[in-house]
JSON list of C-alpha atoms in Angstrom, two decimals:
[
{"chain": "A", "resi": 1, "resn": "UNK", "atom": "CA", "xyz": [0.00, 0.00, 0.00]},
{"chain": "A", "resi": 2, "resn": "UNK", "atom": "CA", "xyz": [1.40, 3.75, -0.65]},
{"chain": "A", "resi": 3, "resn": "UNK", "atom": "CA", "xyz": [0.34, 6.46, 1.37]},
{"chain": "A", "resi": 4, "resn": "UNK", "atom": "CA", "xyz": [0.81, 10.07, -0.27]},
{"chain": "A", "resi": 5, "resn": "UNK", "atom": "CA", "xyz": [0.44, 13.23, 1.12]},
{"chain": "A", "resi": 6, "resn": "UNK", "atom": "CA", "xyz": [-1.52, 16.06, -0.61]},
{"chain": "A", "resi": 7, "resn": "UNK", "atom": "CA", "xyz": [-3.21, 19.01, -0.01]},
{"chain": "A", "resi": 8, "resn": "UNK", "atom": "CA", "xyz": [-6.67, 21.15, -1.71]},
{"chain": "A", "resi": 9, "resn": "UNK", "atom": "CA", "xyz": [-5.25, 21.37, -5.08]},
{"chain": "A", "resi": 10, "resn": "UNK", "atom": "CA", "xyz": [-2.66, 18.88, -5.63]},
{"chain": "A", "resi": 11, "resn": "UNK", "atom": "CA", "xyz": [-3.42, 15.78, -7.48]},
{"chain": "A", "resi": 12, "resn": "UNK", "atom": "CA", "xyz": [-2.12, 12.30, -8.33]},
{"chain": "A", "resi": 13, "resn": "UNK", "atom": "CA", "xyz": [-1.87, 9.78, -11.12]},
{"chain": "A", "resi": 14, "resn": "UNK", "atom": "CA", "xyz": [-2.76, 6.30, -11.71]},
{"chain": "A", "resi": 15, "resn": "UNK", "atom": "CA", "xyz": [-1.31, 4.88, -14.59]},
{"chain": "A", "resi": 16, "resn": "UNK", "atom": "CA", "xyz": [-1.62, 7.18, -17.45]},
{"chain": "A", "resi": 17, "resn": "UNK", "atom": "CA", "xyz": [-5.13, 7.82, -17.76]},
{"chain": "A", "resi": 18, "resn": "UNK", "atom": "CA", "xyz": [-6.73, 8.06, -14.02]},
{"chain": "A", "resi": 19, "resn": "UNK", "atom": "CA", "xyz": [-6.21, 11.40, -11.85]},
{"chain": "A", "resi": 20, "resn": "UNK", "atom": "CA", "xyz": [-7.35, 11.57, -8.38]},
{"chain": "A", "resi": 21, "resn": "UNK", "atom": "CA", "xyz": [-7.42, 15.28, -7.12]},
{"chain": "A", "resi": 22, "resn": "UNK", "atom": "CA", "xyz": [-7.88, 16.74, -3.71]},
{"chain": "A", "resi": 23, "resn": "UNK", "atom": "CA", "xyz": [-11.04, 19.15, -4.16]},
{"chain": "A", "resi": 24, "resn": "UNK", "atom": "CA", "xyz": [-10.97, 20.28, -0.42]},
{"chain": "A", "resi": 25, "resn": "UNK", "atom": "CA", "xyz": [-10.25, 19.06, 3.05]},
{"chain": "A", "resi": 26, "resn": "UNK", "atom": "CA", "xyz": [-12.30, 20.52, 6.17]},
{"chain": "A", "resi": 27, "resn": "UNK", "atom": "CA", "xyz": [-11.62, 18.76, 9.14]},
{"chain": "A", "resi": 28, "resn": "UNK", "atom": "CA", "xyz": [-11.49, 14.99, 9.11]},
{"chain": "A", "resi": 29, "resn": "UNK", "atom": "CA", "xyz": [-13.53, 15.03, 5.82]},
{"chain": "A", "resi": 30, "resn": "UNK", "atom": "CA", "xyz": [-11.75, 14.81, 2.16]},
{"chain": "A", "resi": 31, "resn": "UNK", "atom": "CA", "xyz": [-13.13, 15.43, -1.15]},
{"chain": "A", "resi": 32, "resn": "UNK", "atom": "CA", "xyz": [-11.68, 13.96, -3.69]},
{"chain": "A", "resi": 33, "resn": "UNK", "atom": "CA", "xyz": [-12.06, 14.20, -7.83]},
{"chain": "A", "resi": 34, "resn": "UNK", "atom": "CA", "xyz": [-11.33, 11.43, -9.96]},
{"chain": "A", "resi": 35, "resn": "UNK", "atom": "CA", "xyz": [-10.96, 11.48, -13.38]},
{"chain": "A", "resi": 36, "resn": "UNK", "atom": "CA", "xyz": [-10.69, 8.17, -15.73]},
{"chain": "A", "resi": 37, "resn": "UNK", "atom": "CA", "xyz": [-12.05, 6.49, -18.50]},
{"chain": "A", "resi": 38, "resn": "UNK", "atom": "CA", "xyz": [-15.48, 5.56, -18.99]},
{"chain": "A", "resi": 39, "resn": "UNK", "atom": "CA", "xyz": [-14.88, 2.05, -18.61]},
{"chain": "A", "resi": 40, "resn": "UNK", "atom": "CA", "xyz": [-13.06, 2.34, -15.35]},
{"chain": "A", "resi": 41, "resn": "UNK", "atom": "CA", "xyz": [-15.63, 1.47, -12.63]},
{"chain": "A", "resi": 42, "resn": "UNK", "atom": "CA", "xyz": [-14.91, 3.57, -9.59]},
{"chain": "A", "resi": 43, "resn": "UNK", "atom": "CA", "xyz": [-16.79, 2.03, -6.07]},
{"chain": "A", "resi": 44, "resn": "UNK", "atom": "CA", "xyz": [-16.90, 3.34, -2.65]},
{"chain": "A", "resi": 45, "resn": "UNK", "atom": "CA", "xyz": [-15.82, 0.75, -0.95]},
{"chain": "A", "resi": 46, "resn": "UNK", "atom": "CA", "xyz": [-18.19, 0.60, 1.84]},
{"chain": "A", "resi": 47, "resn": "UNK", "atom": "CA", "xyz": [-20.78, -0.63, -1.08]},
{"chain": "A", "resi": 48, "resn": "UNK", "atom": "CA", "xyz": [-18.74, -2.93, -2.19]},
{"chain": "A", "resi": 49, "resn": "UNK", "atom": "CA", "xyz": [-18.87, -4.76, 1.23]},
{"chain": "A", "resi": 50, "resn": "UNK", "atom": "CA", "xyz": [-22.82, -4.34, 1.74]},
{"chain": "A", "resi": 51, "resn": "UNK", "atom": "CA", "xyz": [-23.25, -5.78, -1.86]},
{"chain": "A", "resi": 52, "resn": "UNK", "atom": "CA", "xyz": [-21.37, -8.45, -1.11]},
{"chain": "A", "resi": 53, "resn": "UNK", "atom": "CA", "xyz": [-22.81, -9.19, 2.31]},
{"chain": "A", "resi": 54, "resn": "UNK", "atom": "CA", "xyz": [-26.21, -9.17, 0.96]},
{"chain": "A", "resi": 55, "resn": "UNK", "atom": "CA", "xyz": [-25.12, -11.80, -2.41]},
{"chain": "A", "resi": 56, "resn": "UNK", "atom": "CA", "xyz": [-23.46, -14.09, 0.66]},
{"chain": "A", "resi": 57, "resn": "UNK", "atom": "CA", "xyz": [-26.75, -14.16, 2.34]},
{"chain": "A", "resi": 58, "resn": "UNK", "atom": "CA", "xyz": [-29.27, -14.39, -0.08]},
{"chain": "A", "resi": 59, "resn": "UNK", "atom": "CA", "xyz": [-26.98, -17.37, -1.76]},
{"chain": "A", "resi": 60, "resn": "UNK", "atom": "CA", "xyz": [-27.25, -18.97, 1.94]},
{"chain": "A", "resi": 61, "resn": "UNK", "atom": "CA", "xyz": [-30.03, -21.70, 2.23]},
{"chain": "A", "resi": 62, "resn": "UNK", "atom": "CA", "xyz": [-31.74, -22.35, 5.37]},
{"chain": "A", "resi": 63, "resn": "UNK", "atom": "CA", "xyz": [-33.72, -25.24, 6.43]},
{"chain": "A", "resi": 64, "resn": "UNK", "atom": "CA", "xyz": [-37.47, -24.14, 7.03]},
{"chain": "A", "resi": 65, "resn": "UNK", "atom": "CA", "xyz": [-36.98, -25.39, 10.25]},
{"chain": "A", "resi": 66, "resn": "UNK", "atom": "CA", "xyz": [-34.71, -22.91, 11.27]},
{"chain": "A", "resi": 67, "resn": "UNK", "atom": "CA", "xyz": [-36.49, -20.06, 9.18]},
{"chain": "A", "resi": 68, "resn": "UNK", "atom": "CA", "xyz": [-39.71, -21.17, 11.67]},
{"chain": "A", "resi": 69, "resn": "UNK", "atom": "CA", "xyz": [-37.38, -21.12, 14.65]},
{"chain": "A", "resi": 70, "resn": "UNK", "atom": "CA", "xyz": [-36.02, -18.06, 13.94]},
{"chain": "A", "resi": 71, "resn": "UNK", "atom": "CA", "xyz": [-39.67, -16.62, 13.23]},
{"chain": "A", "resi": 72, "resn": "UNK", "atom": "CA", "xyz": [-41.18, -18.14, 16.42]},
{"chain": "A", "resi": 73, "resn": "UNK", "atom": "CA", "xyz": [-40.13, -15.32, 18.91]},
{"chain": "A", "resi": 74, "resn": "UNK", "atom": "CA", "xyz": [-41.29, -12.97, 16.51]},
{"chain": "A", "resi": 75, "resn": "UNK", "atom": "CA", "xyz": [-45.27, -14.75, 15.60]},
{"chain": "A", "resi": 76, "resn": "UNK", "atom": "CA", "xyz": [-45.59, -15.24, 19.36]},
{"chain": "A", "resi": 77, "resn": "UNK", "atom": "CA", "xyz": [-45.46, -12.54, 20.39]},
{"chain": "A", "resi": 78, "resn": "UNK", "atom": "CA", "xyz": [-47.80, -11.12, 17.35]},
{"chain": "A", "resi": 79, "resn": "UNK", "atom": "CA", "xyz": [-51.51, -10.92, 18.08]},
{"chain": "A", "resi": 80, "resn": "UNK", "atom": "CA", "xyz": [-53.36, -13.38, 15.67]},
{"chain": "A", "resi": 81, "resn": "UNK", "atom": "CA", "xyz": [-55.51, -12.39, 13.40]},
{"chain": "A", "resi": 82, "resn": "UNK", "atom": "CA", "xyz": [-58.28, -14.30, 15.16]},
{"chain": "A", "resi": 83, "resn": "UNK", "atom": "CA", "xyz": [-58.14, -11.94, 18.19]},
{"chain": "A", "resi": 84, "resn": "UNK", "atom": "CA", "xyz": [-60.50, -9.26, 18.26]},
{"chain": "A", "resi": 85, "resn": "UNK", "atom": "CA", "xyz": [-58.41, -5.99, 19.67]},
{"chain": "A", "resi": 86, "resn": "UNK", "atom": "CA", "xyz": [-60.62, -5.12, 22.98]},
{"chain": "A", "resi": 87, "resn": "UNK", "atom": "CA", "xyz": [-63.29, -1.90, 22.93]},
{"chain": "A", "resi": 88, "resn": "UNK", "atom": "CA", "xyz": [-62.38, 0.65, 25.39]},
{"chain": "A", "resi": 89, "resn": "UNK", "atom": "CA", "xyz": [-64.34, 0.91, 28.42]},
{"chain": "A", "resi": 90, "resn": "UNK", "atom": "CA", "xyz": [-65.83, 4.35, 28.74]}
]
């Protein structure tokens, strides 16, 4: 990994196409300006992550079993839908 030191205004290149600029720093916050080729897809990386979390889990199969089990804290402790909700008392 390299770690470079810039400041609002200064820049940097990867490879010969891709520029990564320092638009402005306030505080612990640091905006940045890239500029590459259309084909270049450019991620946060945080999304990244939560896509790939979510693809792991929905690829995950669970027995129903366990689905139910997992569900059975939850349906308890929802009224049925045979239960009338009680009239106030006036």
């Amino acid at each position: 990994m390299l770690i470079l030191q810039r400041r609002a205004g200064e820049s940097l290149l990867i490879g010969e196409n891709i520029t990564v600029s320092v638009v402005s720093v306030d505080g612990l916050r640091v905006r940045l300006a890239i500029s590459a080729p259309d084909d270049v897809q450019i991620l946060r990386s945080e999304l990244v992550k939560a896509a790939t979390a979510n693809r792991d889990s929905a690829m995950e199969e669970s027995a129903p079993a366990e689905l139910l089990e997992l569900l059975g804290g939850v349906l308890e402790k929802a009224p049925s839908s045979d239960q009338k909700p009680k009239k106030k008392e006036e």
